[in-house]
CSV table of C-alpha atoms and ligand atoms in Angstrom, one decimal:
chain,number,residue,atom,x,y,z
A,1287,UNK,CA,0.0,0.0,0.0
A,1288,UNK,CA,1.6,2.8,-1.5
A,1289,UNK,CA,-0.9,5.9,-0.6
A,1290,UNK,CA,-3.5,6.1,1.5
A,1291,UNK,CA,-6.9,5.8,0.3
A,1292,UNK,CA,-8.5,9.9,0.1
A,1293,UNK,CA,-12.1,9.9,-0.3
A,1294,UNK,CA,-12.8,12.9,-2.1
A,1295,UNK,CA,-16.3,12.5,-3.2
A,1296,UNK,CA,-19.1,15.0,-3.2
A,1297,UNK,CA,-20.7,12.3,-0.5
A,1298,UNK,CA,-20.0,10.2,1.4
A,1299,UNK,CA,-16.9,12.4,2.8
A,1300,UNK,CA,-14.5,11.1,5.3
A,1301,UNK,CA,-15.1,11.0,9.0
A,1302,UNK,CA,-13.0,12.5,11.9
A,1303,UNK,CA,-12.0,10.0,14.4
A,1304,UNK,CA,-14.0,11.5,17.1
A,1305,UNK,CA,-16.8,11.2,15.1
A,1306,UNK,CA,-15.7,7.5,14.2
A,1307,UNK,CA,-15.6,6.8,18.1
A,1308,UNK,CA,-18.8,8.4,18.8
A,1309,UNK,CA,-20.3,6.3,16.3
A,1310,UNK,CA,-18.7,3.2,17.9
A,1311,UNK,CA,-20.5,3.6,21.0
A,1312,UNK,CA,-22.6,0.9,23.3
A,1313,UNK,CA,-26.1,1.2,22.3
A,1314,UNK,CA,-28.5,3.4,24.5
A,1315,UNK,CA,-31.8,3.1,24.7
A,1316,UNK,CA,-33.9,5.6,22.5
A,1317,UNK,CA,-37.0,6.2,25.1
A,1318,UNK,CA,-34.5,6.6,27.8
A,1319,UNK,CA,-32.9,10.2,29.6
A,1320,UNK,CA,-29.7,9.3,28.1
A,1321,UNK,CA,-31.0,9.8,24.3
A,1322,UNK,CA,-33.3,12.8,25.4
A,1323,UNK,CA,-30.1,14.7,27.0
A,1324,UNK,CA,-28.4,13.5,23.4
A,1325,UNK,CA,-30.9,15.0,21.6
A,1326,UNK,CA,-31.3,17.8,23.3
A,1327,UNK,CA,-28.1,19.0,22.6
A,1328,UNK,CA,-28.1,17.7,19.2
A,1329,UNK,CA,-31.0,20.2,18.6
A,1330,UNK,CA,-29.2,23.3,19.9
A,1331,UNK,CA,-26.5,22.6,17.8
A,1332,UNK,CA,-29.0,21.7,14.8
A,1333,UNK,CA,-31.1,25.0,15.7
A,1334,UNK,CA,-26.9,27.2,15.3
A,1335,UNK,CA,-26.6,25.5,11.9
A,1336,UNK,CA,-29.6,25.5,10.4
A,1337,UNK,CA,-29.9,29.1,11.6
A,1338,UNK,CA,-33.5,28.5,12.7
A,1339,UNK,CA,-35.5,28.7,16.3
A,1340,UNK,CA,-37.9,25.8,15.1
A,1341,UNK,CA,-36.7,22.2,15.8
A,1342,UNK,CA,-34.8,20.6,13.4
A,1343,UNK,CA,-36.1,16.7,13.3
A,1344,UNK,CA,-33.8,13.7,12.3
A,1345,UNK,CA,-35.2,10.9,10.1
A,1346,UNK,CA,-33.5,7.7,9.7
A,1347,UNK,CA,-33.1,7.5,6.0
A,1348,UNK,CA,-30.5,8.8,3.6
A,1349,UNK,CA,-30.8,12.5,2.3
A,1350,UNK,CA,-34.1,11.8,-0.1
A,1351,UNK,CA,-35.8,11.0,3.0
A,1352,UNK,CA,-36.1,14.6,3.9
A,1353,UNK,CA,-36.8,15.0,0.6
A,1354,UNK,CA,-39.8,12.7,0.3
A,1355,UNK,CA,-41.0,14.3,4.0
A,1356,UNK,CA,-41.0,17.8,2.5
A,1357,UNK,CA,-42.9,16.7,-0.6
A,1358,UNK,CA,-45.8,14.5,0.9
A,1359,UNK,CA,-45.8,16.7,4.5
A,1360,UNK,CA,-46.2,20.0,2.6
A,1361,UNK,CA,-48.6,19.0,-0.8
A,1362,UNK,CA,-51.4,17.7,-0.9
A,1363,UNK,CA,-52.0,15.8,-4.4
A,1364,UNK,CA,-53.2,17.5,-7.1
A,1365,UNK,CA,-51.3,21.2,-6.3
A,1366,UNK,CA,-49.0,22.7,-7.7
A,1367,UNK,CA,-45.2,23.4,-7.5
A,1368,UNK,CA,-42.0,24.9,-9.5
A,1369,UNK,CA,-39.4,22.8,-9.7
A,1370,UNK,CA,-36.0,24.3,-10.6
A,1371,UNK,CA,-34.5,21.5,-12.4
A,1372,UNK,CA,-30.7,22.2,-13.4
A,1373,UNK,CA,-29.4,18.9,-12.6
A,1374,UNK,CA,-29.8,15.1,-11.3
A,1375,UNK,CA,-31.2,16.4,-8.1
A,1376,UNK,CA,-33.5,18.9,-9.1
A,1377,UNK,CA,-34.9,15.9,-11.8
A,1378,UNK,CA,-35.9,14.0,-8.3
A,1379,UNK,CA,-37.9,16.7,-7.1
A,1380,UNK,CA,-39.7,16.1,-10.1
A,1381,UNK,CA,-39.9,12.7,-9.8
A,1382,UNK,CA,-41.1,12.7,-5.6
A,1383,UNK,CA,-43.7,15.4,-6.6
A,1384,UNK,CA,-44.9,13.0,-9.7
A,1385,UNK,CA,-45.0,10.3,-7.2
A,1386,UNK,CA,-47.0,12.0,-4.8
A,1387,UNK,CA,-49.5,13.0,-7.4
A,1388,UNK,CA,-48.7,16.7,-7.5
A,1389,UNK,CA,-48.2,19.1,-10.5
A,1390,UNK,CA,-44.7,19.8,-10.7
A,1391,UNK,CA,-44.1,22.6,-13.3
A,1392,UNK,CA,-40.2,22.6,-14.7
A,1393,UNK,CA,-38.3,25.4,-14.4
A,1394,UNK,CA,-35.4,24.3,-17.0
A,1395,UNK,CA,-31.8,25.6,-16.2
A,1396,UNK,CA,-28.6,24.6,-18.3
A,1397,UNK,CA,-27.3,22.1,-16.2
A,1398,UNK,CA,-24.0,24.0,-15.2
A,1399,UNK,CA,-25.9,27.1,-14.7
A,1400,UNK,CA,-27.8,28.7,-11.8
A,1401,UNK,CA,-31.1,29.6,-11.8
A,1402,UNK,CA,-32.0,33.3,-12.2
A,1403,UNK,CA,-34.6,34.0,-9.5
A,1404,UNK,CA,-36.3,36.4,-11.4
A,1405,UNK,CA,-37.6,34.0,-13.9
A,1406,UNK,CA,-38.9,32.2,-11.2
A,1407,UNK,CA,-40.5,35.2,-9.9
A,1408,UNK,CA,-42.3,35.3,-13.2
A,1409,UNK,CA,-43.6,31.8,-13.5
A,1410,UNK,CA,-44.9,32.3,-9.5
A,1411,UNK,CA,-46.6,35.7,-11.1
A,1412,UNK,CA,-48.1,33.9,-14.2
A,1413,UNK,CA,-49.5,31.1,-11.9
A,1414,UNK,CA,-51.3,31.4,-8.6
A,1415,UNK,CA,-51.9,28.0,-8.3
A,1416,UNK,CA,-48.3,27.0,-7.4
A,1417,UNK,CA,-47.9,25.8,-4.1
A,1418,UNK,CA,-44.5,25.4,-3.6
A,1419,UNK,CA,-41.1,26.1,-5.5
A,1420,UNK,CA,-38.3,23.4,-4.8
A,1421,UNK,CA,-34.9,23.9,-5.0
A,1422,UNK,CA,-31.5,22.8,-4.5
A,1423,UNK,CA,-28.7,24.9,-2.7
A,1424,UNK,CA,-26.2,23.1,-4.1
A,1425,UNK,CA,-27.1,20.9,-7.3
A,1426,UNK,CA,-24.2,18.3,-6.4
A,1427,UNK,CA,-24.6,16.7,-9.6
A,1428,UNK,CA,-23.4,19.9,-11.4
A,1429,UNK,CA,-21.3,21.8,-8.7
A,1430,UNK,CA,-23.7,24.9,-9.1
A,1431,UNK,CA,-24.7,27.2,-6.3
A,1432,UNK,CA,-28.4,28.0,-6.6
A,1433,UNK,CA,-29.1,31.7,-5.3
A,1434,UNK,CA,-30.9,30.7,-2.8
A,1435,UNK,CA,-30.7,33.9,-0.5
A,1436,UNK,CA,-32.1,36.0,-3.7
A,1437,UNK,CA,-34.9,33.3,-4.4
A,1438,UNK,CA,-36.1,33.3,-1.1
A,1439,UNK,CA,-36.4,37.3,-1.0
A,1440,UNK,CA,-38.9,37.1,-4.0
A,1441,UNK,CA,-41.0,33.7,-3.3
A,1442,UNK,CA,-41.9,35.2,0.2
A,1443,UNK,CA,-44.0,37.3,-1.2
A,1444,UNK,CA,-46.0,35.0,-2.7
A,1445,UNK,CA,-48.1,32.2,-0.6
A,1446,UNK,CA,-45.7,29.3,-2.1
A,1447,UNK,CA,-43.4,27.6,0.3
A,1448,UNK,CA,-39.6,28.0,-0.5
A,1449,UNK,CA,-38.3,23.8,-0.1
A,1450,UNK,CA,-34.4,23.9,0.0
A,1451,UNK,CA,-32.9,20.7,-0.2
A,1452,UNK,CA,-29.3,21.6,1.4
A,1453,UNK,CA,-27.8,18.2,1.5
A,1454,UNK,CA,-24.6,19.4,0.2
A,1455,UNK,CA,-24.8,23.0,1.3
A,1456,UNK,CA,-26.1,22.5,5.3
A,1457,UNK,CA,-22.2,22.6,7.1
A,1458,UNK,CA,-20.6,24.0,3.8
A,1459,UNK,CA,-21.7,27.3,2.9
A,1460,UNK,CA,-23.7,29.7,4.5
A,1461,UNK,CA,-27.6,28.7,4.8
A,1462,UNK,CA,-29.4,30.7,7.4
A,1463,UNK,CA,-33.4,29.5,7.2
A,1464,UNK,CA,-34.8,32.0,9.4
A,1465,UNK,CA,-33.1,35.1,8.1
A,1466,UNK,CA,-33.4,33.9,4.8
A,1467,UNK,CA,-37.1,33.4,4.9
A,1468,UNK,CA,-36.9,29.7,3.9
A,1469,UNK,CA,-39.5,27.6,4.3
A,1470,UNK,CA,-37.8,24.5,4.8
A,1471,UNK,CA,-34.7,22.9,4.8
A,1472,UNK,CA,-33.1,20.0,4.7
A,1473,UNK,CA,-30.3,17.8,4.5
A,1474,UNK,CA,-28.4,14.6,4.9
A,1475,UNK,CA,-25.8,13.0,6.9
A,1476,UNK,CA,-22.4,11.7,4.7
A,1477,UNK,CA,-21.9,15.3,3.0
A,1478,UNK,CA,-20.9,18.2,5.0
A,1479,UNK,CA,-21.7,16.9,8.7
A,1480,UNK,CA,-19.1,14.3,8.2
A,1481,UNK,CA,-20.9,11.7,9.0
A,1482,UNK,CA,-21.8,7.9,7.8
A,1483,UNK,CA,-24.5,8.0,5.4
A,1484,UNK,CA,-28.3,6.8,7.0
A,1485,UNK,CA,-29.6,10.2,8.9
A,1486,UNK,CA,-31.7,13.1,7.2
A,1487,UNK,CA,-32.6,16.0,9.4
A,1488,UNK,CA,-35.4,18.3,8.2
A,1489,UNK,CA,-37.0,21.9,9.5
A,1490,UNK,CA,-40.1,24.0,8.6
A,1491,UNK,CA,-40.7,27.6,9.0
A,1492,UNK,CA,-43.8,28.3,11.3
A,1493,UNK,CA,-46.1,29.0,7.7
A,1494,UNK,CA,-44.7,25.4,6.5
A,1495,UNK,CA,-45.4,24.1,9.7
A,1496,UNK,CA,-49.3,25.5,9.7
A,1497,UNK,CA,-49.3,23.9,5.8
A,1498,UNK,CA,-48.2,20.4,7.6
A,1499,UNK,CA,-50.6,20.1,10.4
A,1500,UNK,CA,-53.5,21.3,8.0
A,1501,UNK,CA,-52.8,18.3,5.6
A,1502,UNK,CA,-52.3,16.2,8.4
A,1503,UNK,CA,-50.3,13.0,7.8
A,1504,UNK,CA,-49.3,12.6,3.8
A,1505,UNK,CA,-46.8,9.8,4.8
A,1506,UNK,CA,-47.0,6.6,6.9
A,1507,UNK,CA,-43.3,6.1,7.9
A,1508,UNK,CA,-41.9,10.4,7.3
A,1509,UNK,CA,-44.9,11.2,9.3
A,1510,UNK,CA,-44.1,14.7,10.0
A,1511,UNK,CA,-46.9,15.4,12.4
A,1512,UNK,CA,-45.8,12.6,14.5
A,1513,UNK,CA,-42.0,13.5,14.4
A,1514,UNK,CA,-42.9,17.0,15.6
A,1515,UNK,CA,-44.6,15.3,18.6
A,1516,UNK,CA,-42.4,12.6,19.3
A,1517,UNK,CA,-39.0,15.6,18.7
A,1518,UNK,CA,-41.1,17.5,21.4
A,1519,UNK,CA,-40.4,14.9,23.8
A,1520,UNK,CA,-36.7,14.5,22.6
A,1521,UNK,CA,-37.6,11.4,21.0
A,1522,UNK,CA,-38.9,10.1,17.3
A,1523,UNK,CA,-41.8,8.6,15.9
A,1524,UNK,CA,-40.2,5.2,15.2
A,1525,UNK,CA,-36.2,3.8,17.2
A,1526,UNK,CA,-34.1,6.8,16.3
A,1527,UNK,CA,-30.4,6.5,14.3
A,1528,UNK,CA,-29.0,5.9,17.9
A,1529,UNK,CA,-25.6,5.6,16.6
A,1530,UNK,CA,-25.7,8.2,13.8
A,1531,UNK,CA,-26.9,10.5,16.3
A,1532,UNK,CA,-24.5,9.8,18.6
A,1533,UNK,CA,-22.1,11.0,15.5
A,1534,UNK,CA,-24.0,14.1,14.8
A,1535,UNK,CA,-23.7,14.6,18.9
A,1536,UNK,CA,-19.6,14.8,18.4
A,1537,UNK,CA,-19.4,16.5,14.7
A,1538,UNK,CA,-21.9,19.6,15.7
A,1539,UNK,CA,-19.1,19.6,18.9
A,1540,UNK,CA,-16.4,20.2,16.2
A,1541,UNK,CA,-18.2,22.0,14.1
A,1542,UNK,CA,-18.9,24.5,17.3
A,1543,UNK,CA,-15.2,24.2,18.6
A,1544,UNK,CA,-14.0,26.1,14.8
A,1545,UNK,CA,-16.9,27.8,14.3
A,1546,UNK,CA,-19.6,28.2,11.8
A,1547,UNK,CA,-17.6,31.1,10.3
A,1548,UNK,CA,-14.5,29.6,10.3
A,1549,UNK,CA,-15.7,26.2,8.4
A,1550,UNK,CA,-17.5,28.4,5.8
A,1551,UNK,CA,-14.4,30.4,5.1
A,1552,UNK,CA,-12.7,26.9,4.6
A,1553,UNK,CA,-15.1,25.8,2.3
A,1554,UNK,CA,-14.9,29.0,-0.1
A,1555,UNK,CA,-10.7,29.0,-0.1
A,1556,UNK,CA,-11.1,24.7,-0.7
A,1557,UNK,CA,-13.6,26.0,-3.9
A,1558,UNK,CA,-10.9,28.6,-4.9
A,1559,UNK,CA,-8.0,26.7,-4.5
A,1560,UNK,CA,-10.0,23.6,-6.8
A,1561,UNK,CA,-10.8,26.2,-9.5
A,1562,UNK,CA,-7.4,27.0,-9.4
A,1563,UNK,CA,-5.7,24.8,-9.7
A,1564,UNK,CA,-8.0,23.1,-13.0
A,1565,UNK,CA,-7.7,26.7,-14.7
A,1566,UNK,CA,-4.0,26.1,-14.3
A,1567,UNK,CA,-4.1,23.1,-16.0
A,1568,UNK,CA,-6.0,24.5,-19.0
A,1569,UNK,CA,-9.2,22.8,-18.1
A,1570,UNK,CA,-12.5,23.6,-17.9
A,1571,UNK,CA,-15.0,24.7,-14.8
A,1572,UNK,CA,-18.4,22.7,-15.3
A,1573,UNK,CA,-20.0,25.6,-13.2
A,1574,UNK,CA,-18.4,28.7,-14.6
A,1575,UNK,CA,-20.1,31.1,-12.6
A,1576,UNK,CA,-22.6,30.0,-9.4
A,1577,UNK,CA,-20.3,27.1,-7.8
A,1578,UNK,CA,-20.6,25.1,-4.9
A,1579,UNK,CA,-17.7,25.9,-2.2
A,1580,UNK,CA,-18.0,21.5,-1.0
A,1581,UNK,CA,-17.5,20.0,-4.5
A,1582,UNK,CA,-15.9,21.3,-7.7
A,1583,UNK,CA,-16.5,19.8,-11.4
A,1584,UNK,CA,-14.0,19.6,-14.6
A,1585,UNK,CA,-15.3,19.5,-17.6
A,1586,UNK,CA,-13.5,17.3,-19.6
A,1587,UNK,CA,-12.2,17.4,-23.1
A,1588,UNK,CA,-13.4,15.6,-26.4
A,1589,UNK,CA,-12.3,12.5,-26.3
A,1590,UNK,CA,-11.2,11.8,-22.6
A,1591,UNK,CA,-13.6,10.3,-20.1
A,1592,UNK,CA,-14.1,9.9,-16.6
A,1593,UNK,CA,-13.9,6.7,-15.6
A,1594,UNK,CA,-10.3,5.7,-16.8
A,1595,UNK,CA,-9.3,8.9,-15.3
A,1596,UNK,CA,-11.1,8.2,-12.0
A,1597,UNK,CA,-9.9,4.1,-12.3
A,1598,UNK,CA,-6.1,5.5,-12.3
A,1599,UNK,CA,-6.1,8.1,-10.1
A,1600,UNK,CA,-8.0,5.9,-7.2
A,1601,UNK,CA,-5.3,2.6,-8.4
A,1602,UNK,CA,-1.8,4.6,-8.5
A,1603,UNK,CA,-2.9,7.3,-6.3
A,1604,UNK,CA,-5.3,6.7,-3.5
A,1605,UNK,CA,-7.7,9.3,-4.1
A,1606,UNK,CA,-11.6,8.7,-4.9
A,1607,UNK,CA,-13.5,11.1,-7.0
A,1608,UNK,CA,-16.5,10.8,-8.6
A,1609,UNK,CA,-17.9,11.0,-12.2
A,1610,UNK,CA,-21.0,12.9,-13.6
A,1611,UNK,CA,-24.4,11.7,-12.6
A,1612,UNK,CA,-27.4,11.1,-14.8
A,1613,UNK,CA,-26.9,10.1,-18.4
A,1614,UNK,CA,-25.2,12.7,-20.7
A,1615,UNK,CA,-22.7,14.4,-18.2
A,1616,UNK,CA,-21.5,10.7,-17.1
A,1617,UNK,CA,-18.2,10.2,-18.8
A,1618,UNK,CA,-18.1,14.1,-19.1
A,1619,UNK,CA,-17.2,15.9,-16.2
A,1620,UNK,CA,-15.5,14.7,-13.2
A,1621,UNK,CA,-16.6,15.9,-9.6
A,1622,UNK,CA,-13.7,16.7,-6.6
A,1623,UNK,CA,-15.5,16.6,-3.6
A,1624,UNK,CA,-13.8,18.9,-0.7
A,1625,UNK,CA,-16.6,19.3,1.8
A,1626,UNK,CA,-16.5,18.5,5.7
A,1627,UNK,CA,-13.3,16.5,6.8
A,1628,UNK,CA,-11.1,17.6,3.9
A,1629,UNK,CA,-8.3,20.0,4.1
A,1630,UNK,CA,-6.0,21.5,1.6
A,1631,UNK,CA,-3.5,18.9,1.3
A,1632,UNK,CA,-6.4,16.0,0.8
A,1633,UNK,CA,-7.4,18.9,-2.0
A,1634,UNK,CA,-3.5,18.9,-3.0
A,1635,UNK,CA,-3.3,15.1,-3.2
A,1636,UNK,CA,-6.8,15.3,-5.1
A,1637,UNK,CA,-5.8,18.0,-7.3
A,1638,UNK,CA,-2.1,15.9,-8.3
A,1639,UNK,CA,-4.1,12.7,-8.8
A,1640,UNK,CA,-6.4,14.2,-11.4
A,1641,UNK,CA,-3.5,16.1,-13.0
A,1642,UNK,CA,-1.0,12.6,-13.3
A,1643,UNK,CA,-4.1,10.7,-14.0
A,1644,UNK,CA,-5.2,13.1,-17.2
A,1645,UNK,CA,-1.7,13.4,-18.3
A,1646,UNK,CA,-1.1,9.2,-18.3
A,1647,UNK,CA,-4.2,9.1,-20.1
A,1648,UNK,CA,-2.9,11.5,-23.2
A,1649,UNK,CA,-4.2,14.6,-22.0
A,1650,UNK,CA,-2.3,17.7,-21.9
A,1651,UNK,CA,-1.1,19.5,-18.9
A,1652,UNK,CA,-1.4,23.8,-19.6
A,1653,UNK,CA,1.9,24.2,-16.6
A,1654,UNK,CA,3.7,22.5,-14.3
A,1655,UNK,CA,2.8,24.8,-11.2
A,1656,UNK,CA,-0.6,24.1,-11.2
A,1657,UNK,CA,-0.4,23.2,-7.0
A,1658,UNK,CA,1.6,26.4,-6.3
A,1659,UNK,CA,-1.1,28.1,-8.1
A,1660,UNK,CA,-3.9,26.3,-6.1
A,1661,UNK,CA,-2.4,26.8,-2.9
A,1662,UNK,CA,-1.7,30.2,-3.7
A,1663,UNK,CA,-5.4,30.9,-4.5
A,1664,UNK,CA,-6.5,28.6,-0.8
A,1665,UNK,CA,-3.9,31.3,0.9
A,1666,UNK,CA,-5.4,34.4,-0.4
A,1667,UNK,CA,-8.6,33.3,-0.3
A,1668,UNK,CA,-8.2,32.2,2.9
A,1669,UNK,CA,-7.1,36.0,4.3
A,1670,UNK,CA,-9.4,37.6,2.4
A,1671,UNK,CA,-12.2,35.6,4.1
A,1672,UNK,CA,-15.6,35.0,2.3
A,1673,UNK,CA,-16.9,38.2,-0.1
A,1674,UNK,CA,-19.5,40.2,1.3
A,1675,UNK,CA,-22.3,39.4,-1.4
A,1676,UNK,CA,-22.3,36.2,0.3
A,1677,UNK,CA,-22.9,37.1,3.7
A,1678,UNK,CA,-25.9,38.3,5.5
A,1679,UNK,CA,-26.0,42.0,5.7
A,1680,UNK,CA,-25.9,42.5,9.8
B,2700,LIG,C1,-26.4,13.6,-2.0
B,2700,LIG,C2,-27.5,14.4,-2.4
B,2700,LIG,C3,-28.8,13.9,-2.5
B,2700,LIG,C4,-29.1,12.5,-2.3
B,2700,LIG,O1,-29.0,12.1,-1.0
B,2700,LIG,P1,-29.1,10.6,-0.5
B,2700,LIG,O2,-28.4,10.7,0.8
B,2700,LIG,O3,-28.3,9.8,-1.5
B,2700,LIG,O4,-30.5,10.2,-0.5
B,2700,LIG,C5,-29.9,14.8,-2.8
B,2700,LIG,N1,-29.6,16.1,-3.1
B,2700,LIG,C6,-28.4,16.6,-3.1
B,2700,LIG,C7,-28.2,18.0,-3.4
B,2700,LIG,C8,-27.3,15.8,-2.7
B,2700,LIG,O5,-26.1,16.3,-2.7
């Protein structure tokens, strides 16, 4: 074993050791005052990162548990939503609102483009019927950053409720529900919570939460009426992700020991440092404008695909990185996932493994510098902290 193995995926993303421990644990019992004091803390920490005073509940299921909660807790069948679709992920909201017998209408983006909130504005304008608009933050199938903040502003005008799947933003960039005006959020355990994969935690603003109970129950196991109750008593409906939460007990303690800011302004010099670094190389940047700051993705040239590059550099180098997702973009693009336990050199190692990779493979390399120009770029970025348009305005 010449390298160790560097999971640099855009999910599931390496665990700290504390976390690894936590997750080790003897089993508690979930009824019990050990779990309730557990999940009491768990919530303050939830409540800091989603930025929200409502409870933020924890479903056992992967990340499309929360979403299948929002879609069958919030809409009843038969109404109405926009679905921004500008990528794999925004395709399932489609797909969960098809399934629960609602009307999704498709906002189409380019995929490697963000969504311009007026134009949603519009279609909400043209149609009073729609219900709901649903979103990604992050579309981790492209590496685009939706404007959330800017979509938010305009659909709170209007009656529809704002559903934010932030399974690769919640823990990576900033997401602040309340302030915002988002209606609900949610996200998933293996991205930037560096945790295993298996728990999905989920808040509604008090409107979505009026919605909810008025429906009543729309699901028999994400039965968000009962999770409410059963969160009230710092429980859940069904046996709760004793272990996982145990995790998410230890990794909102690290993510409070650096602070919120701090991991943010990580995230965004990671993203610069990736984009970097490719541009140095001559290559292309999938999401040339609105990027993600937990996952970065190369567009690669005619004739070169993904997974002999992805094959050699995981063989002769160690490091894991994933491909496109969802038909067309497959062989084309290939995804560097930096988000929760990854640092600049795992980004380094990452960044050198694509670069030897491509080269073996016949492609061309545009300099030789290409790490002194991405950790350059990491450096700077890092002291100039995150740019203002990105932050809340105090
Ligand atoms: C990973 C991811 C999902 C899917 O989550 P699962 O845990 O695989 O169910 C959905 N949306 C986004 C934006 C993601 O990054």
């Amino acid at each position: 074993m010449l390298n160790k193995q560097r999971l640099l995926t855009p999910g599931p993303t390496p665990l700290p050791e504390s976390v690894r421990l936590a997750v080790a644990a003897d089993m508690i019992h979930h009824r019990k005052a050990a779990f309730r004091a557990m999940m009491e803390e768990i919530g303050q920490g939830l409540a800091e990162l989603f930025g929200t005073a409502e409870p933020v509940l924890p479903l056992s299921a992967s990340g499309t548990g929360a979403m299948v909660a929002a879609v069958n807790g919030l809409f009843a069948p038969g109404e109405k939503v926009l679905v921004v679709e500008g990528g794999h992920f925004g395709r399932r909201w489609t797909e969960l609102a098809l399934a629960r017998g609602l009307r999704p209408v498709v906002l189409a983006v380019e995929w490697g483009r963000a969504v311009d909130p007026a134009q949603a504005a519009q279609a909400l304008d043209e149609d009073r019927e729609i219900a709901g608009v649903l979103v990604q933050h992050s579309e981790t199938s492209t590496g685009v950053l939706h404007p959330v903040r800017e979509l938010a502003a305009l659909v709170r005008k209007s009656p529809a409720l704002l559903v934010v799947d932030g399974i690769s933003a919640v823990s990576v960039t900033p997401c602040p529900m309340d302030a915002w005006g988002i209606d609900c959020l949610l996200t998933g355990s293996q991205k930037g919570l560096m945790l295993p994969p298996g728990l999905a935690l989920i808040a509604l603003s008090p409107r979505a939460r009026r919605k909810m109970e008025a429906l009543g129950s729309g699901d028999a196991y994400f039965d968000l009426p009962a999770e409410f109750a059963a969160n009230a008593k710092g429980q859940t409906h069904f046996t709760s992700s004793v272990s996982l939460s145990a995790g998410l007990r230890e990794s909102l303690r690290l993510l409070r020991a650096v602070g919120l800011d701090t991991v943010y302004r990580k995230q965004w010099a990671l993203a610069q440092m990736a984009r970097a670094g490719i541009r140095a190389l001559g290559l292309t940047l999938f999401a040339p404008e609105h990027y993600a700051w937990g996952l970065t993705s190369v567009l690669l040239p005619p004739g070169m695909e993904a997974a002999p590059l992805l094959a050699a550099a995981e063989k002769q180098h160690g490091v894991v990185m994933a491909g496109g997702q969802g038909g067309a973009l497959k062989e084309r693009i290939v995804r560097i996932g930096h988000m929760g336990y990854v640092d600049y050199a795992d980004l380094a190692a990452g960044l050198y493994a694509f670069a030897r990779s491509y080269q073996e493979l016949g492609g061309f390399l545009g300099c030789r510098n290409y790490l002194e120009q991405a950790l350059e770029a990491y450096r700077t970025a890092l002291d100039e902290g995150i740019p203002a348009a990105y932050l809340l305005k105090k």
